[in-house]
Short mmCIF file of C-alpha atoms and ligand atoms in Angstrom, two decimals:
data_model
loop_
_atom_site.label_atom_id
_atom_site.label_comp_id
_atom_site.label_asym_id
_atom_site.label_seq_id
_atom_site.Cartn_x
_atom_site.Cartn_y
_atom_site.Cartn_z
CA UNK A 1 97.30 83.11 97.01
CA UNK A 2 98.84 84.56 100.10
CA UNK A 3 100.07 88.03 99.77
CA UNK A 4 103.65 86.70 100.84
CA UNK A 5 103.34 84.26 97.74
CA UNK A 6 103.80 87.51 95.82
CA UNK A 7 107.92 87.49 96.94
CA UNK A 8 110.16 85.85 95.09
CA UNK A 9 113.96 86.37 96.95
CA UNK A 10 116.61 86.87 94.97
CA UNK A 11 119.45 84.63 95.86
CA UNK A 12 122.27 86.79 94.39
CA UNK A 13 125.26 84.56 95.59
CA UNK A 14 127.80 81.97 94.54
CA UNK A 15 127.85 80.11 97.78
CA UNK A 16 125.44 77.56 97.90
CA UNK A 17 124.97 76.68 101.90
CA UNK A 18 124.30 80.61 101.99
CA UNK A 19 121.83 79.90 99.83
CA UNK A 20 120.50 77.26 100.95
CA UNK A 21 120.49 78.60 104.78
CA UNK A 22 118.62 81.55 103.22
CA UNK A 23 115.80 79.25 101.53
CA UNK A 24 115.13 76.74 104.55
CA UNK A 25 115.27 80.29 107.07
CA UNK A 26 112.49 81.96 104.66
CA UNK A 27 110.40 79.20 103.64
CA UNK A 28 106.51 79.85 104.29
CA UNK A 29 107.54 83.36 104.13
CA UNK A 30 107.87 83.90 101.12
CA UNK A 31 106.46 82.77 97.55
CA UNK A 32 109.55 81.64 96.23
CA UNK A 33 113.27 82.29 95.15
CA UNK A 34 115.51 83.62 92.22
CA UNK A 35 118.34 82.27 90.70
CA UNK A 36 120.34 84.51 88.07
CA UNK A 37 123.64 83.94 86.13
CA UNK A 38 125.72 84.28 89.18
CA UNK A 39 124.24 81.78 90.82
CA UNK A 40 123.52 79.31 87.82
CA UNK A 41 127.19 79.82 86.49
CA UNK A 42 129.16 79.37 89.89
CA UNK A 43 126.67 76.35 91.09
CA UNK A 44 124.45 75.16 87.65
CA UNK A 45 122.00 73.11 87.08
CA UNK A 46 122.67 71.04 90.46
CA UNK A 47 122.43 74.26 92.46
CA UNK A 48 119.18 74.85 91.10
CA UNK A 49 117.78 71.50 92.15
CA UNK A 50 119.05 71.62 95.71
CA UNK A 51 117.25 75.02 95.94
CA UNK A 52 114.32 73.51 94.23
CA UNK A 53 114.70 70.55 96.93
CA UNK A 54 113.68 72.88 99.84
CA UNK A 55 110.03 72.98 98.30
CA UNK A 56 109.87 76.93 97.35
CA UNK A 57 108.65 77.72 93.54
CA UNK A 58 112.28 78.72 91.83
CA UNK A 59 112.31 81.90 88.97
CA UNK A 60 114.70 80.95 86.85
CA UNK A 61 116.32 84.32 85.36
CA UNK A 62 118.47 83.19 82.70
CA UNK A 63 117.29 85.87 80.12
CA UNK A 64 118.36 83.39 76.91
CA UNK A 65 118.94 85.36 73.84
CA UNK A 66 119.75 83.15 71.20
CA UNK A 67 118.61 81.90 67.45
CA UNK A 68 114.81 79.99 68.26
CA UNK A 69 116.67 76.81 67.71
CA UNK A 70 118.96 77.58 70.91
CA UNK A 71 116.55 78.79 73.23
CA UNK A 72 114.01 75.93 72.58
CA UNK A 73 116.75 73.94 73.53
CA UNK A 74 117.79 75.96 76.44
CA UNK A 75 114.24 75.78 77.66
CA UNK A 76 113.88 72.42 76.91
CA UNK A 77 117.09 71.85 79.19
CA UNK A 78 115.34 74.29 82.06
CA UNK A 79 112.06 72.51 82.20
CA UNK A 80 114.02 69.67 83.48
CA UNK A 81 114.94 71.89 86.36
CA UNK A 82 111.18 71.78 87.12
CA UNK A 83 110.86 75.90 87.43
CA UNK A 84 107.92 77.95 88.36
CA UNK A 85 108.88 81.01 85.73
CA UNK A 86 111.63 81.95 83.70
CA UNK A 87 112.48 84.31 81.17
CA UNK A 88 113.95 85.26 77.81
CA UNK A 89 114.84 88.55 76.18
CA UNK A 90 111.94 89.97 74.23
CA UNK A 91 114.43 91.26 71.70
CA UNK A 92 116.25 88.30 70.33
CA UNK A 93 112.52 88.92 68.47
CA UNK A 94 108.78 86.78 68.16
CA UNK A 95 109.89 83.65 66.41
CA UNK A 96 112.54 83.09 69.07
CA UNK A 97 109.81 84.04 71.92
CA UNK A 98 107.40 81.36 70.08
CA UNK A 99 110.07 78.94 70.07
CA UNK A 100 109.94 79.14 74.04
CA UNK A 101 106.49 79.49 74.16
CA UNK A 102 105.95 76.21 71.76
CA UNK A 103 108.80 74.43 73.85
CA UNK A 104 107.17 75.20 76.93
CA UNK A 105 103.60 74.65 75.68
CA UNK A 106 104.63 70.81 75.56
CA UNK A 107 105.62 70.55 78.85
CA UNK A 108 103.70 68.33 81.65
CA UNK A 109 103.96 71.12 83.85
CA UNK A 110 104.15 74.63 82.36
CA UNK A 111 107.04 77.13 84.13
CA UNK A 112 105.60 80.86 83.34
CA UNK A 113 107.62 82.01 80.22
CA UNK A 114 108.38 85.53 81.17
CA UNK A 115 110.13 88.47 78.79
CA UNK A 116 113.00 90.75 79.54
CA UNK A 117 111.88 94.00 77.45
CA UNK A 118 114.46 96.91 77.92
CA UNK A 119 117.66 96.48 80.81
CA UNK A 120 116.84 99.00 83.24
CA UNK A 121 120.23 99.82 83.48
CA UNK A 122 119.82 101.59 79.94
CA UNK A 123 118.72 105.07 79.24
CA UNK A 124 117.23 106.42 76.52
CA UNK A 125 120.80 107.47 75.28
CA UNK A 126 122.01 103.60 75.84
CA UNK A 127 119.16 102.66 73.34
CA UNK A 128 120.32 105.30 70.69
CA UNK A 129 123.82 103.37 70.69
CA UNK A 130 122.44 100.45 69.88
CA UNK A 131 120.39 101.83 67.29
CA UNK A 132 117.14 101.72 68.70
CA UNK A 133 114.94 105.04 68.47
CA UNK A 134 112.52 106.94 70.73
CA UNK A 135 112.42 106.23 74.30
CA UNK A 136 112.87 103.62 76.78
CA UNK A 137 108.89 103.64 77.77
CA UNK A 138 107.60 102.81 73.84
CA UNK A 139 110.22 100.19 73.24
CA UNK A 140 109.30 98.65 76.96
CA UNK A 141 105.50 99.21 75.76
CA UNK A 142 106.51 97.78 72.10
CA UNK A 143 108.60 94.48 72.95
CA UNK A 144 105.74 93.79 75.62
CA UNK A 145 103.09 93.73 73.31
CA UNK A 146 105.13 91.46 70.88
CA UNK A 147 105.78 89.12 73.97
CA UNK A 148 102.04 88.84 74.36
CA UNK A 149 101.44 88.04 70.49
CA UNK A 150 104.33 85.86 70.95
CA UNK A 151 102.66 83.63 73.00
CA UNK A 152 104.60 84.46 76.54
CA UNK A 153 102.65 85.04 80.19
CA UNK A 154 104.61 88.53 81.17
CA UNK A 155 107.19 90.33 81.48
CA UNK A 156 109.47 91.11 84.02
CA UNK A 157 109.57 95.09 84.30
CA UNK A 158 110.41 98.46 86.75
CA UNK A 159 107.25 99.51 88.72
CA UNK A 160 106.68 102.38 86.94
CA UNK A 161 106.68 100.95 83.56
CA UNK A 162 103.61 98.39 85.64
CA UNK A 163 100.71 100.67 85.32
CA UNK A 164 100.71 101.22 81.20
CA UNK A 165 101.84 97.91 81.18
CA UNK A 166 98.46 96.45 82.73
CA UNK A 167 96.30 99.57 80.76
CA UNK A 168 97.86 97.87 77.37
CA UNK A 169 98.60 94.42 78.14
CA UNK A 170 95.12 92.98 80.10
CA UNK A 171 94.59 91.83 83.43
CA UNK A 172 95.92 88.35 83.09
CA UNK A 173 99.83 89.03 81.66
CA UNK A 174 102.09 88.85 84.55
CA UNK A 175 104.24 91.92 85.46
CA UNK A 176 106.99 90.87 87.58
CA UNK A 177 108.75 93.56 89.74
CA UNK A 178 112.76 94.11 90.68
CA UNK A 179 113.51 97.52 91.93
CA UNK A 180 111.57 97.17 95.35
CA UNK A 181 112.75 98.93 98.33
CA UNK A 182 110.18 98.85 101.56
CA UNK A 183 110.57 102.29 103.26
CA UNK A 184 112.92 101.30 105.92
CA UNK A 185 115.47 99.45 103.44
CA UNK A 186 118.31 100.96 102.27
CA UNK A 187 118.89 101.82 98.81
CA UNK A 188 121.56 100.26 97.49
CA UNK A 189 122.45 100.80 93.92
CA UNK A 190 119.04 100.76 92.77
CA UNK A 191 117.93 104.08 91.49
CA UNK A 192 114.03 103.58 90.53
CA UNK A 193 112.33 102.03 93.79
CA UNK A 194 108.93 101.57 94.69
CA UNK A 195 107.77 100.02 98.04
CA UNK A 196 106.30 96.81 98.06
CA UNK A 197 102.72 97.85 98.28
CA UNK A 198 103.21 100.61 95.83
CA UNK A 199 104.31 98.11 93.28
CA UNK A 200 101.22 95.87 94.04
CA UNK A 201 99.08 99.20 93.81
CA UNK A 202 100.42 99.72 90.20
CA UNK A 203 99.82 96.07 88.55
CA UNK A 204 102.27 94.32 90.05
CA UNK A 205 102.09 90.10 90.26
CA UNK A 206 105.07 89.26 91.85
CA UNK A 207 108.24 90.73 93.36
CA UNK A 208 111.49 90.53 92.83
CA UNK A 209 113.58 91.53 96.04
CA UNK A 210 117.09 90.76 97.56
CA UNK A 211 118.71 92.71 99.78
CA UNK A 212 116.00 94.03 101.47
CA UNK A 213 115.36 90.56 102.79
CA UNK A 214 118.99 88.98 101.89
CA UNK A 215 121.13 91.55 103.32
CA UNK A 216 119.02 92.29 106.52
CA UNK A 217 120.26 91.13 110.40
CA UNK A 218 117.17 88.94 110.24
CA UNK A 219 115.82 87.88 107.05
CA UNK A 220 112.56 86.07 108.26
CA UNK A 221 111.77 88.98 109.86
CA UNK A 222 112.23 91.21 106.51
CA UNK A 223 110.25 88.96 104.92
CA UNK A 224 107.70 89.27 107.68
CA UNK A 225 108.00 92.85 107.51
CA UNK A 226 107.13 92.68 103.81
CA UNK A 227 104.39 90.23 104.03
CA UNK A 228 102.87 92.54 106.24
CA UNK A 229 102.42 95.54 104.26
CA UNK A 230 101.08 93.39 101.80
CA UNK A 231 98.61 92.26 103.80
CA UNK A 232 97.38 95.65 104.51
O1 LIG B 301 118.91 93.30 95.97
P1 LIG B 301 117.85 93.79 95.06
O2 LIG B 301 116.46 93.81 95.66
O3 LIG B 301 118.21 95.10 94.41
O4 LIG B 301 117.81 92.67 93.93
C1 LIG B 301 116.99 92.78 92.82
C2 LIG B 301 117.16 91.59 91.94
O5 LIG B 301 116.41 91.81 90.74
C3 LIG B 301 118.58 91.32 91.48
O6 LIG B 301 118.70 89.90 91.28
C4 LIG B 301 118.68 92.04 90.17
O7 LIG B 301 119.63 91.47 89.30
C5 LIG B 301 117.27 91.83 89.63
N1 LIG B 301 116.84 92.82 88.65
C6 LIG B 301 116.82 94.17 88.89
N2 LIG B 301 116.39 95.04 87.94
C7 LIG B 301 116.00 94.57 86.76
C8 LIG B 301 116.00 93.22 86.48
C9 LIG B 301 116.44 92.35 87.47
O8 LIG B 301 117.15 94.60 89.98
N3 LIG B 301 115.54 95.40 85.87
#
């Protein structure tokens, strides 16, 4: 695996040529794309395939959370789309994460079967409204263990939950990274960053990053950018 097989663009748009213009301009520089709900609800499941059609691995980030019965289906469904990962939400709870697994497990060829643990957007104080106790970092810690006895391949999670992520979890579940700003990238609305080698440093397997790349004057040259800290 190439160090630039690590990125996996996010393609955070309703318009599909911009997408697609995107995918064929960053192709070989990257390790793949991902589409989300704004994508998948403007364009569906025939977006997906004409991004699949350009050749690049597709993360497909439709955190279900449903009864098992509903997500088996909606995985069943997803396979079809022929992804590389995608994900569910480890708290819709095992027997719906074994129902992916199980669904998936069937499969000719087997997508990763990731787990959303806790939103980053909520705080500690979000979790007390919804009636879950103690802090962000156990219940991250907690639903990712369940994910593993579950059955699932990783989670996707914020750099700095990586490091006791890979200390509890074992070299071989995948921790896949959002958040990731290289030093020269703006900000944006992301609060919790971590550079792209930082986030490799701390466990990372793959990385999530849009505008960075997306949003740049030249996006094949972001991505080359990236690639080549990785390389480093
Ligand atoms: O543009 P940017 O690099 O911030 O995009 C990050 C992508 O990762 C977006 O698609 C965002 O929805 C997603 N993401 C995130 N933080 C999470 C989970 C997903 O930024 N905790």
């Amino acid at each position: 695996m190439k160090p630039s097989d690590k990125i996996f663009v996010a393609l955070d748009t309703t318009d599909l040529d911009h997408a697609l213009a995107l995918g064929r301009d960053l192709a070989g520089l990257v390790g793949g794309v991902k589409v989300g709900k704004e994508f998948f609800t403007a364009l569906g499941p025939d977006g997906v395939r004409a991004v699949a059609d350009l050749g690049m691995p597709v993360f497909l980030d439709l955190k279900f959370h449903d009864i098992p019965a509903t997500v088996a289906g909606a995985v069943r469904a997803a396979l079809a789309l022929g992804p590389f990962m995608l994900n569910v939400h480890a708290s819709g709870g095992a027997a719906m994460m074994r129902a992916a697994a199980e669904t998936v497990a069937k499969a000719p060829t087997k997508p990763l079967v990731l787990a959303v643990t806790v939103l980053t957007s909520m705080g500690d104080g979000d979790l007390a409204a919804v009636g879950v106790g103690g802090d962000a970092a156990s219940q991250v810690l907690r639903l990712a263990k369940l994910a593993q006895q579950s059955g699932l391949d990783g989670v996707v999670c914020s750099a700095r939950e990586a490091e006791a992520l890979r200390a509890a979890l074992g070299p071989n579940f995948k921790l896949v990274v959002p958040g990731i700003r290289p030093d020269w990238a703006a900000t944006d609305d992301q609060k919790r960053i971590t550079t792209p080698s930082q986030a490799v440093a701390l466990g990372a397997d793959y990385l999530v990053i849009g505008r960075p790349i997306t949003g740049a004057d030249n996006p094949a040259d972001a991505a080359r950018r990236i690639a080549e800290e990785l390389s480093r």
